[in-house]
PDB file of C-alpha atoms and ligand atoms in Angstrom:
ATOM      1  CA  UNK A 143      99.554 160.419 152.269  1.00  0.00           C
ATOM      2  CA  UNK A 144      96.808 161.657 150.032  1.00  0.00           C
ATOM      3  CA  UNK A 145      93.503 159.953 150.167  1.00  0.00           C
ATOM      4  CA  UNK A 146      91.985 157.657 147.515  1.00  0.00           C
ATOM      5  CA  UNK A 147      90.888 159.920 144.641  1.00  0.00           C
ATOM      6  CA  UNK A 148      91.431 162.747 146.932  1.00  0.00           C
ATOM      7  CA  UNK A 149      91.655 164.766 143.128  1.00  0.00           C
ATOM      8  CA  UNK A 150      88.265 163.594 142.762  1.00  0.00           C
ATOM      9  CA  UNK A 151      87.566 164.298 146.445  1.00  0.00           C
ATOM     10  CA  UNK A 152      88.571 167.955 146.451  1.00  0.00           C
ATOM     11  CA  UNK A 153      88.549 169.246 143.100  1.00  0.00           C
ATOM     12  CA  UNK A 154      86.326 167.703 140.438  1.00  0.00           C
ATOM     13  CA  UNK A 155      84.579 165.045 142.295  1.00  0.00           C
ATOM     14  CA  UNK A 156      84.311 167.138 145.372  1.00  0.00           C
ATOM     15  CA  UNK A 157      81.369 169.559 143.780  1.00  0.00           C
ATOM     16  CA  UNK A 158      79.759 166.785 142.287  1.00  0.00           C
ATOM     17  CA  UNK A 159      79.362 165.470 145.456  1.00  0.00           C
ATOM     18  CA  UNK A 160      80.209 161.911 144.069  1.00  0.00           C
ATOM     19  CA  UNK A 161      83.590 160.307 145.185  1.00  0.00           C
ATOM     20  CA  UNK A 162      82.997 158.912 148.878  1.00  0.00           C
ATOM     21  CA  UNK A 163      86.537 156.813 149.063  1.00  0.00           C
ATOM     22  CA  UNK A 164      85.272 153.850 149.206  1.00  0.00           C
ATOM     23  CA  UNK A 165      88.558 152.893 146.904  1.00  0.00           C
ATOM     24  CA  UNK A 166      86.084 150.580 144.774  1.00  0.00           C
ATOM     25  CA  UNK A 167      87.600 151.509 141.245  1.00  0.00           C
ATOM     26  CA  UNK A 168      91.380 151.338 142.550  1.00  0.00           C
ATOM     27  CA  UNK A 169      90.268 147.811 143.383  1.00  0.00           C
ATOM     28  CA  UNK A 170      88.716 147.046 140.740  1.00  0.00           C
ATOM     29  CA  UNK A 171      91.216 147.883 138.003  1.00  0.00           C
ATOM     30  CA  UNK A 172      94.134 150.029 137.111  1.00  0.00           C
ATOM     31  CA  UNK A 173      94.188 152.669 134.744  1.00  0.00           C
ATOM     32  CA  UNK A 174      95.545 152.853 131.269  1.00  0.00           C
ATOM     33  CA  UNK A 175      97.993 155.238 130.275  1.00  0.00           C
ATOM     34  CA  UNK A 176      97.355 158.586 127.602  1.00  0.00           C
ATOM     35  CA  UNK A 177      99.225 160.788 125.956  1.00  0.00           C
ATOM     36  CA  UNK A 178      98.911 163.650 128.795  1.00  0.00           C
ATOM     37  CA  UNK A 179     100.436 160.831 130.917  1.00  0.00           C
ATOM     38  CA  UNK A 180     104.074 160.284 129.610  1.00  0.00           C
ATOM     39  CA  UNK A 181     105.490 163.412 131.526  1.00  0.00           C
ATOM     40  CA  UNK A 182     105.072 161.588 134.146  1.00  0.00           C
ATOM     41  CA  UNK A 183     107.266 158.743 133.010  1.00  0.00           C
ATOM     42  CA  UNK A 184     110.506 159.531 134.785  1.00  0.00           C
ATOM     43  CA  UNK A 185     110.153 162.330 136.482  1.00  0.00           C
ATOM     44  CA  UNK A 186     111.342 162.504 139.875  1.00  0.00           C
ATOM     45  CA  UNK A 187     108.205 160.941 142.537  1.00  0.00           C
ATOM     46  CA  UNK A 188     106.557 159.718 138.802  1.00  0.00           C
ATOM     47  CA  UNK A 189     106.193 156.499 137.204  1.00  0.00           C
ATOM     48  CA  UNK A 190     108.876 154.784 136.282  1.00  0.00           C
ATOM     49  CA  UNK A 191     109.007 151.198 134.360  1.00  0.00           C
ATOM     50  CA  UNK A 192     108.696 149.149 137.320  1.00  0.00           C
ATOM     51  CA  UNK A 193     105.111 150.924 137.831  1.00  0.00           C
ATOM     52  CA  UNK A 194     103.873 149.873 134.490  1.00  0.00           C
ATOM     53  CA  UNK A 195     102.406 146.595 132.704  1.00  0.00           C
ATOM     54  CA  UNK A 196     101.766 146.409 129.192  1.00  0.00           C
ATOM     55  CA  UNK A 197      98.307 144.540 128.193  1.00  0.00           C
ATOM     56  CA  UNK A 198      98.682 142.905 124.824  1.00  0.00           C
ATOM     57  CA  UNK A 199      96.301 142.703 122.023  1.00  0.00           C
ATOM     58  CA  UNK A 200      93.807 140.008 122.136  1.00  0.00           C
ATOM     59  CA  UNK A 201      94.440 139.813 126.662  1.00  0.00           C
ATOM     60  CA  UNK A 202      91.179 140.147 128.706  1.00  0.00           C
ATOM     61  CA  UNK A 203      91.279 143.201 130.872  1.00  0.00           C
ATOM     62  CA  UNK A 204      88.571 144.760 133.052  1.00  0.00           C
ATOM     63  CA  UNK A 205      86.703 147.382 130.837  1.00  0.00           C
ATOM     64  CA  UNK A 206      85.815 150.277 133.443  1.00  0.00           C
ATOM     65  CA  UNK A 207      83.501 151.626 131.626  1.00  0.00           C
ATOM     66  CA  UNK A 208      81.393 148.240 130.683  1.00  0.00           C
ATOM     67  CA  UNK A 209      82.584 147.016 133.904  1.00  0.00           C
ATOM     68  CA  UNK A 210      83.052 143.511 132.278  1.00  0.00           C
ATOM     69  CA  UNK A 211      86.247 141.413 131.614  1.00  0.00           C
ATOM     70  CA  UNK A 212      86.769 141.916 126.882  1.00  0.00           C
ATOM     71  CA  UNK A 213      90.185 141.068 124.925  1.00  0.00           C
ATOM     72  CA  UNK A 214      91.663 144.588 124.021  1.00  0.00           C
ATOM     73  CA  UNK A 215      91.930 145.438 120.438  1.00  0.00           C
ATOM     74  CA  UNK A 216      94.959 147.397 120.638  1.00  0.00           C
ATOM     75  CA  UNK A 217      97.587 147.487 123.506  1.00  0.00           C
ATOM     76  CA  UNK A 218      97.858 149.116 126.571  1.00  0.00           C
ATOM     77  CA  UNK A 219      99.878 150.020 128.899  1.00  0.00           C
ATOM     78  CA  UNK A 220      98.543 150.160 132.730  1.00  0.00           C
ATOM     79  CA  UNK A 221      99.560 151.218 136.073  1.00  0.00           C
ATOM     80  CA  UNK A 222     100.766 147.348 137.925  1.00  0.00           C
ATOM     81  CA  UNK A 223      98.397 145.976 139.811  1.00  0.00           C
ATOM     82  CA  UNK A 224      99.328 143.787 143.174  1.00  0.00           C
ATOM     83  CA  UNK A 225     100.052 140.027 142.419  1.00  0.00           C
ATOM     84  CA  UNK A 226      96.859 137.852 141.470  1.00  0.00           C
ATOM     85  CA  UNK A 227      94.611 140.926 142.124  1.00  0.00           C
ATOM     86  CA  UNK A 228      93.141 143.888 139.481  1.00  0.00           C
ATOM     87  CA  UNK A 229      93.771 146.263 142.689  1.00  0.00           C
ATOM     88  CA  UNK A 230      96.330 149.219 141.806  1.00  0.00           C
ATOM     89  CA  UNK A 231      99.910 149.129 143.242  1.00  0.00           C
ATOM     90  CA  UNK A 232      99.580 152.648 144.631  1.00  0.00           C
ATOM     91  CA  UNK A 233      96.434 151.764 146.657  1.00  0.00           C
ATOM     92  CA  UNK A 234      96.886 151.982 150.280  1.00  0.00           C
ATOM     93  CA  UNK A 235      94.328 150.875 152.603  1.00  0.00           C
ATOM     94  CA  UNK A 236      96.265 151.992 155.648  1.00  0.00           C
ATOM     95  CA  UNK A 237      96.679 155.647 155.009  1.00  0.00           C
ATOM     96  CA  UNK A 238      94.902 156.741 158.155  1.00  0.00           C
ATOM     97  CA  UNK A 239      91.881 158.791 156.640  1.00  0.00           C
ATOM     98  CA  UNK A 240      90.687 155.631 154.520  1.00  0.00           C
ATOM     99  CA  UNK A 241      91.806 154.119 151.561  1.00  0.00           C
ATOM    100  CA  UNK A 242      94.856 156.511 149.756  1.00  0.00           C
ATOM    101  CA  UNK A 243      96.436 156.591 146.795  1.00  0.00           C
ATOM    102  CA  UNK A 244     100.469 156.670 146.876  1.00  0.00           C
ATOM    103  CA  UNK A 245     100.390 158.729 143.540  1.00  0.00           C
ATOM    104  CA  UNK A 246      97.713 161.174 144.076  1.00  0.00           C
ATOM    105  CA  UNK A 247     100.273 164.173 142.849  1.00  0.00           C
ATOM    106  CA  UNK A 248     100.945 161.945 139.749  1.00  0.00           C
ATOM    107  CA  UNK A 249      97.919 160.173 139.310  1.00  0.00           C
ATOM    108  CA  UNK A 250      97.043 159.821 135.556  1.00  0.00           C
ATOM    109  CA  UNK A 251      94.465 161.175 133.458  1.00  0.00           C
ATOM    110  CA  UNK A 252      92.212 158.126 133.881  1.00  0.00           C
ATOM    111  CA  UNK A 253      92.338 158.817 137.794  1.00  0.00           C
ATOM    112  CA  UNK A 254      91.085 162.053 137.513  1.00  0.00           C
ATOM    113  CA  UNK A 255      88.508 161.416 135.140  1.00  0.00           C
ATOM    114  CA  UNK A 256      86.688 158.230 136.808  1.00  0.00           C
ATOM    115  CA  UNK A 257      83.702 158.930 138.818  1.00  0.00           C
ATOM    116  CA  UNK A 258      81.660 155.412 140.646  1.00  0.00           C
ATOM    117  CA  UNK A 259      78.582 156.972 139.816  1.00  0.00           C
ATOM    118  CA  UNK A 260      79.026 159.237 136.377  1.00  0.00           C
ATOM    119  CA  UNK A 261      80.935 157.268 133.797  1.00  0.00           C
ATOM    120  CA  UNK A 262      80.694 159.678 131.579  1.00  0.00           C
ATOM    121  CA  UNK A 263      83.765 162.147 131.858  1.00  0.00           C
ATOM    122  CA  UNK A 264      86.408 158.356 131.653  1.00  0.00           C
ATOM    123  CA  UNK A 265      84.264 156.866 128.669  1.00  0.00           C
ATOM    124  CA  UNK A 266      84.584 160.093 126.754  1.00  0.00           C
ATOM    125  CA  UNK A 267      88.402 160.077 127.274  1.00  0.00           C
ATOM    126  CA  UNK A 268      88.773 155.973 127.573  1.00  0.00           C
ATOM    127  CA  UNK A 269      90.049 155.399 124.058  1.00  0.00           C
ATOM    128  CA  UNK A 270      91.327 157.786 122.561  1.00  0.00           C
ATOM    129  CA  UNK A 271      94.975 159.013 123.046  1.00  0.00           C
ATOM    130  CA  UNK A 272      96.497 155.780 124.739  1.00  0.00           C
ATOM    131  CA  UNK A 273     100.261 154.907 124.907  1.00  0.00           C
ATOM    132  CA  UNK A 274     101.875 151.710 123.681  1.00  0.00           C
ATOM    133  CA  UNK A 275     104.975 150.493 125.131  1.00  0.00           C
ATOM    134  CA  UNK A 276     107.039 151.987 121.852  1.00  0.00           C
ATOM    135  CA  UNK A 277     105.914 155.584 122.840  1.00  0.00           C
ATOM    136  CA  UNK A 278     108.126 154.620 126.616  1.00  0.00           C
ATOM    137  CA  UNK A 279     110.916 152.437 125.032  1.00  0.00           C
ATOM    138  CA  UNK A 280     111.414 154.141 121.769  1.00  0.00           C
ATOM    139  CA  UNK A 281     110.244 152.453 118.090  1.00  0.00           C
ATOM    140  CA  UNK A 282     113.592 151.073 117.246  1.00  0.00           C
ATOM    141  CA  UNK A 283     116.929 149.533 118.675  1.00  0.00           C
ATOM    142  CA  UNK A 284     117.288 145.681 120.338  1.00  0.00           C
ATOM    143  CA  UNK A 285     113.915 146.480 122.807  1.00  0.00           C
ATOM    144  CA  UNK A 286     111.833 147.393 119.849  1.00  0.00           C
ATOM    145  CA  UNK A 287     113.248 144.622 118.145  1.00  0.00           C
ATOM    146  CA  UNK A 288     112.504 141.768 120.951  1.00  0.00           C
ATOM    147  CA  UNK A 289     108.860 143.184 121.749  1.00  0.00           C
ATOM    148  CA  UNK A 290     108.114 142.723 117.792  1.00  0.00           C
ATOM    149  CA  UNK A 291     109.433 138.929 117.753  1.00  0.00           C
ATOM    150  CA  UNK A 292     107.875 138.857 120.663  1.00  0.00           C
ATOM    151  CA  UNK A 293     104.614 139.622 119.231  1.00  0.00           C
ATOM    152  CA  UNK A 294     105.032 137.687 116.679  1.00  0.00           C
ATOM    153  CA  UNK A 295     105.589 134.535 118.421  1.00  0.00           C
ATOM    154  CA  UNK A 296     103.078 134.956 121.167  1.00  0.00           C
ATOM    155  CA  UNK A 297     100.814 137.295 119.719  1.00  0.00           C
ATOM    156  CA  UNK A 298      97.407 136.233 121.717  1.00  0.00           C
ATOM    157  CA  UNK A 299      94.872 136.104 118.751  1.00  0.00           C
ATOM    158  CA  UNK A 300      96.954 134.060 117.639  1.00  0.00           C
ATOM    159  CA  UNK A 301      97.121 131.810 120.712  1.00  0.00           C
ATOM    160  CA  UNK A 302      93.243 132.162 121.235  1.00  0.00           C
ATOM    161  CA  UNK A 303      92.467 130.182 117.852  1.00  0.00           C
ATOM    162  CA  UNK A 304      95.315 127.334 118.763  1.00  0.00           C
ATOM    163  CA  UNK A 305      93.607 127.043 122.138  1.00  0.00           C
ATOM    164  CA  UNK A 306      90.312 126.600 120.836  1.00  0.00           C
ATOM    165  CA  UNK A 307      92.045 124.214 118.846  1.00  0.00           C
ATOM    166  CA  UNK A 308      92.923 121.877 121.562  1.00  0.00           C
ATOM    167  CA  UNK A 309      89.762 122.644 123.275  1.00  0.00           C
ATOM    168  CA  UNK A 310      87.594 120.752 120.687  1.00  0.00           C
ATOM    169  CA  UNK A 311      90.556 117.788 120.319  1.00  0.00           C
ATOM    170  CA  UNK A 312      92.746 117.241 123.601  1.00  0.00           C
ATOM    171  CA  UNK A 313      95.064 114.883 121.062  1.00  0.00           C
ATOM    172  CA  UNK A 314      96.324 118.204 118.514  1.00  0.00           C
ATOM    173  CA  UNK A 315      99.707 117.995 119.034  1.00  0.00           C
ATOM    174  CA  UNK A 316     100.228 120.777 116.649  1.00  0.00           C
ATOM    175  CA  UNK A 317      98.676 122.676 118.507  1.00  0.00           C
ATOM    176  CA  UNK A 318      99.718 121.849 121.925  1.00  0.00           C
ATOM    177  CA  UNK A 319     103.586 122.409 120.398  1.00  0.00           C
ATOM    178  CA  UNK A 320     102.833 125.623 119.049  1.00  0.00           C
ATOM    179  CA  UNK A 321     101.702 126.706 122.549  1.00  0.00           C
ATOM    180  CA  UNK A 322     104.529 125.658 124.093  1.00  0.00           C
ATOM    181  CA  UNK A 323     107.079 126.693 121.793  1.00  0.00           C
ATOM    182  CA  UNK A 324     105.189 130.111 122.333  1.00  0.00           C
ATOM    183  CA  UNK A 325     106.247 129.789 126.453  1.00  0.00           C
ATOM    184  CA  UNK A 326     109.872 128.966 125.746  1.00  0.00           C
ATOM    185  CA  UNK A 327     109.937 131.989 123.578  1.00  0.00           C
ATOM    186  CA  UNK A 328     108.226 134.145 126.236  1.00  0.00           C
ATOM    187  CA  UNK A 329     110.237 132.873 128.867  1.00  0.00           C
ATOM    188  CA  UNK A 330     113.719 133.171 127.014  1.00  0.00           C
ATOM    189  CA  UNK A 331     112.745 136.920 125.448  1.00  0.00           C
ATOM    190  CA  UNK A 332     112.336 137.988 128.761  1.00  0.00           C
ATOM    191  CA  UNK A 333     115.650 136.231 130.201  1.00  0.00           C
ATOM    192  CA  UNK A 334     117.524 138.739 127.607  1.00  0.00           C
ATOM    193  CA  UNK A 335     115.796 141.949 128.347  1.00  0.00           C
ATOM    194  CA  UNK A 336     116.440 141.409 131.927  1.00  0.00           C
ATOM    195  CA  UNK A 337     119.877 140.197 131.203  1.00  0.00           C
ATOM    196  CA  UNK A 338     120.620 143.594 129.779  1.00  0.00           C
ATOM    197  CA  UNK A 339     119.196 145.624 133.080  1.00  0.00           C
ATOM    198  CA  UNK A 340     121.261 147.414 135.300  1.00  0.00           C
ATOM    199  CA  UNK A 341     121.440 146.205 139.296  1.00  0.00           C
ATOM    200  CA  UNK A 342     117.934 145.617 140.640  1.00  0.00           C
ATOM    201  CA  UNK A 343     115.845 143.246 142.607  1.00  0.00           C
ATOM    202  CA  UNK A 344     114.475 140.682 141.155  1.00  0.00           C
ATOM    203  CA  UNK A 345     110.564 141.573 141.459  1.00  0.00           C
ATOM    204  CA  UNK A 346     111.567 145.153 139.841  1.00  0.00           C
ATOM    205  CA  UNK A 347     113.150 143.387 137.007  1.00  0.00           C
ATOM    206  CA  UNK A 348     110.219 141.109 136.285  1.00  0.00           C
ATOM    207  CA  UNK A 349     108.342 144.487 136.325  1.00  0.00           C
ATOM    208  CA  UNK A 350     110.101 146.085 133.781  1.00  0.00           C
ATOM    209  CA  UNK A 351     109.829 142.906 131.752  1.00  0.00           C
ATOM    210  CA  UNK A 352     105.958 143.160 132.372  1.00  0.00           C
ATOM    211  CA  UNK A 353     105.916 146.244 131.020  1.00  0.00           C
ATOM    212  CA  UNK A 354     108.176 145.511 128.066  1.00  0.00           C
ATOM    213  CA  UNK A 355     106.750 142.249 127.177  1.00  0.00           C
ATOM    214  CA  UNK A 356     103.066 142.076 129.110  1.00  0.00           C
ATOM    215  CA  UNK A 357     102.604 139.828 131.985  1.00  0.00           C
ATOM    216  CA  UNK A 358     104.079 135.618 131.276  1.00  0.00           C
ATOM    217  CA  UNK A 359     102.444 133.635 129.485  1.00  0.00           C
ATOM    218  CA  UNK A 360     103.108 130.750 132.564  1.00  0.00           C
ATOM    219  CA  UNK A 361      99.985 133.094 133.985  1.00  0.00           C
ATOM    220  CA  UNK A 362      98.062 134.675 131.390  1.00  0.00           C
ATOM    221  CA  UNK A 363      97.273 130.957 129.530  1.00  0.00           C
ATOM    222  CA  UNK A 364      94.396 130.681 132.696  1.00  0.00           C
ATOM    223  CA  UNK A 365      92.624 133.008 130.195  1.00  0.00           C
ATOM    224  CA  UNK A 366      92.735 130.240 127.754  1.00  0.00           C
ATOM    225  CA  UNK A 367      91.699 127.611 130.288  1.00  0.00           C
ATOM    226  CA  UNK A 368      95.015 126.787 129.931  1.00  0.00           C
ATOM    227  CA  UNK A 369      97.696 125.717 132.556  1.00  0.00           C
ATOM    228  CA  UNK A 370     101.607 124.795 132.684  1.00  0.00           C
ATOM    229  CA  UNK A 371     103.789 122.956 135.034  1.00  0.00           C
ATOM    230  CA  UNK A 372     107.218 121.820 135.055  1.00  0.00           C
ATOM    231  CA  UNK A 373     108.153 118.513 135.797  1.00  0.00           C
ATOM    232  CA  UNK A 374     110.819 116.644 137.735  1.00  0.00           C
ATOM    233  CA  UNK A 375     112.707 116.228 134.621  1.00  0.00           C
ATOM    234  CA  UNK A 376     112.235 119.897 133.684  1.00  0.00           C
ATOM    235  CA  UNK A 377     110.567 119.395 130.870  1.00  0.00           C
ATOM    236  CA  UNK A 378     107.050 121.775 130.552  1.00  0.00           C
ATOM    237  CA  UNK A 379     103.327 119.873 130.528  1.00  0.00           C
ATOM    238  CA  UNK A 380     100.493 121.868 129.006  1.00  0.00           C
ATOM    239  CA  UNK A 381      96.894 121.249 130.212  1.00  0.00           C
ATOM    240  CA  UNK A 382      93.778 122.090 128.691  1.00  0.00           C
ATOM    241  CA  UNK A 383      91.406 121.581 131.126  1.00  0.00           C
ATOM    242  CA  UNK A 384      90.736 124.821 133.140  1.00  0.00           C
ATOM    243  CA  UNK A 385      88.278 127.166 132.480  1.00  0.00           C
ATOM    244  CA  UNK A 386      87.801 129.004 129.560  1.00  0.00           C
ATOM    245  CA  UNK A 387      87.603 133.131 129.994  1.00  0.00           C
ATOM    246  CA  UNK A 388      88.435 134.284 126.562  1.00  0.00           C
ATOM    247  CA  UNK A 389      85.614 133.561 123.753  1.00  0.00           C
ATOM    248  CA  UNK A 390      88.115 133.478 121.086  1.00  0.00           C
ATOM    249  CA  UNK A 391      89.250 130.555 122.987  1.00  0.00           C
ATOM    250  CA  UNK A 392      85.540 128.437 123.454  1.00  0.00           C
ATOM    251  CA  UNK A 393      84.813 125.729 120.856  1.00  0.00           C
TER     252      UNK A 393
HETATM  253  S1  SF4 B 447      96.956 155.736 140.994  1.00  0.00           S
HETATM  254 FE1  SF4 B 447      95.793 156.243 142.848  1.00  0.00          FE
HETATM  255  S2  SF4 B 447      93.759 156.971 142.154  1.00  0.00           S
HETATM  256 FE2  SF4 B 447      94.764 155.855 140.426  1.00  0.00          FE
HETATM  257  S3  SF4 B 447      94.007 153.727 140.597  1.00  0.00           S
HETATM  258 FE3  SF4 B 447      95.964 153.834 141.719  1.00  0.00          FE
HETATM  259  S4  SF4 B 447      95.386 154.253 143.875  1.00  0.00           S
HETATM  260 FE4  SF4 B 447      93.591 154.735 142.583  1.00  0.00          FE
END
């Protein structure tokens, strides 16, 4: 298996003399996907949906070239990252000469342009030519469709100001029902879209719903300083009393 960044090892990074392996910005984050990327999307040994997560507008995600966690302004779409971790799916610690990456002949653009210690190739390139999910699924038919009621039921700037909301007054039940109404709808949109999928596991079809309709809102709320949990009766209880990440969220 190639080694971590081995592209940057042996070609560009290599000559500079600046990529030692140490796997650091595989860990750290994932990268986001450009324009030069989508041939990659389905080709044989390439990315395929399961290998993707869409980051919504208004989510915190780490900024690689601030280095700091900021809601997105637009969409992205991202190479998966391992459960409750930023580290990249295709990161393999184990490869025998170091950290490796699993997709070193695919790697995307952002891959090849990152450098630890010279930013400035990936902040030239950062954000300018990204994908959304529509330029993978296609702009219209029944996907299209239940990604834009999606977004329009649990768009997070939207989500952000109810937080806030029941932040400064624990007793807004308007708010607290608009959240939840928001989690039902998550939670049902992605129950069709994976209804629809051919035979597959059922951590590959909670990928493709990841990268269809972002991560769940059952785990992205924490950004709020929200929390959910279901109780013996089935019914859903939202709490308010985590920590707040998101400053759209902060009374
Ligand atoms: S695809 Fe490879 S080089 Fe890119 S972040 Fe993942 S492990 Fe690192």
């Amino acid at each position: 298996m190639p080694a971590l960044g081995q592209g940057r090892l042996h070609g560009e990074c290599l000559m500079a003399g600046e990529c030692d392996r140490c796997g650091e910005c595989c860990r750290r984050s994932t990268p986001a996907l450009h324009e030069e990327d989508l041939k990659l999307i389905g080709e044989s040994g390439g990315l395929d949906l399961v290998h993707l997560v869409t980051f919504r507008r208004g989510e915190l995600v780490h900024d690689q070239v601030r280095g700091v966690l900021a809601p997105l302004h637009e969409e992205v779409v991202k190479l998966r990252s391992r459960p409750h971790s930023w580290e990249c799916f295709f990161l393999n610690e184990d490869s025998g000469d170091g950290a490796g990456c699993g997709r070193y002949e695919q790697r995307p653009l952002e891959c090849k342009l990152l450098l630890c210690k010279n930013p400035a190739p990936l902040a030239e390139a950062y954000a300018t030519g990204r994908i959304t999910r529509l330029d993978i699924v296609g702009g219209h038919g029944a996907v299209a469709e239940l990604i834009a009621a999606h977004e329009d039921q649990c768009g997070y700037e939207e989500l952000a100001a109810w937080a806030r909301r029941l932040h400064l007054d624990a007793s807004n039940r308007e708010a607290a029902e608009t959240i939840l109404a928001a989690v039902h709808f998550d939670a049902r949109a992605r129950e069709i879209l994976t209804g629809r999928l051919p035979e597959m596991n059922e951590e590959d079809r909670a990928a493709v719903a990841a990268c269809c309709l972002g991560r769940p809102l059952a785990e992205t709320l924490s950004m709020f300083g929200l929390s959910i949990a279901r109780q013996e009766d089935g019914a859903i209880r939202l709490s308010a009393s985590g920590t707040i990440h998101h400053p759209a969220a902060r009374p």
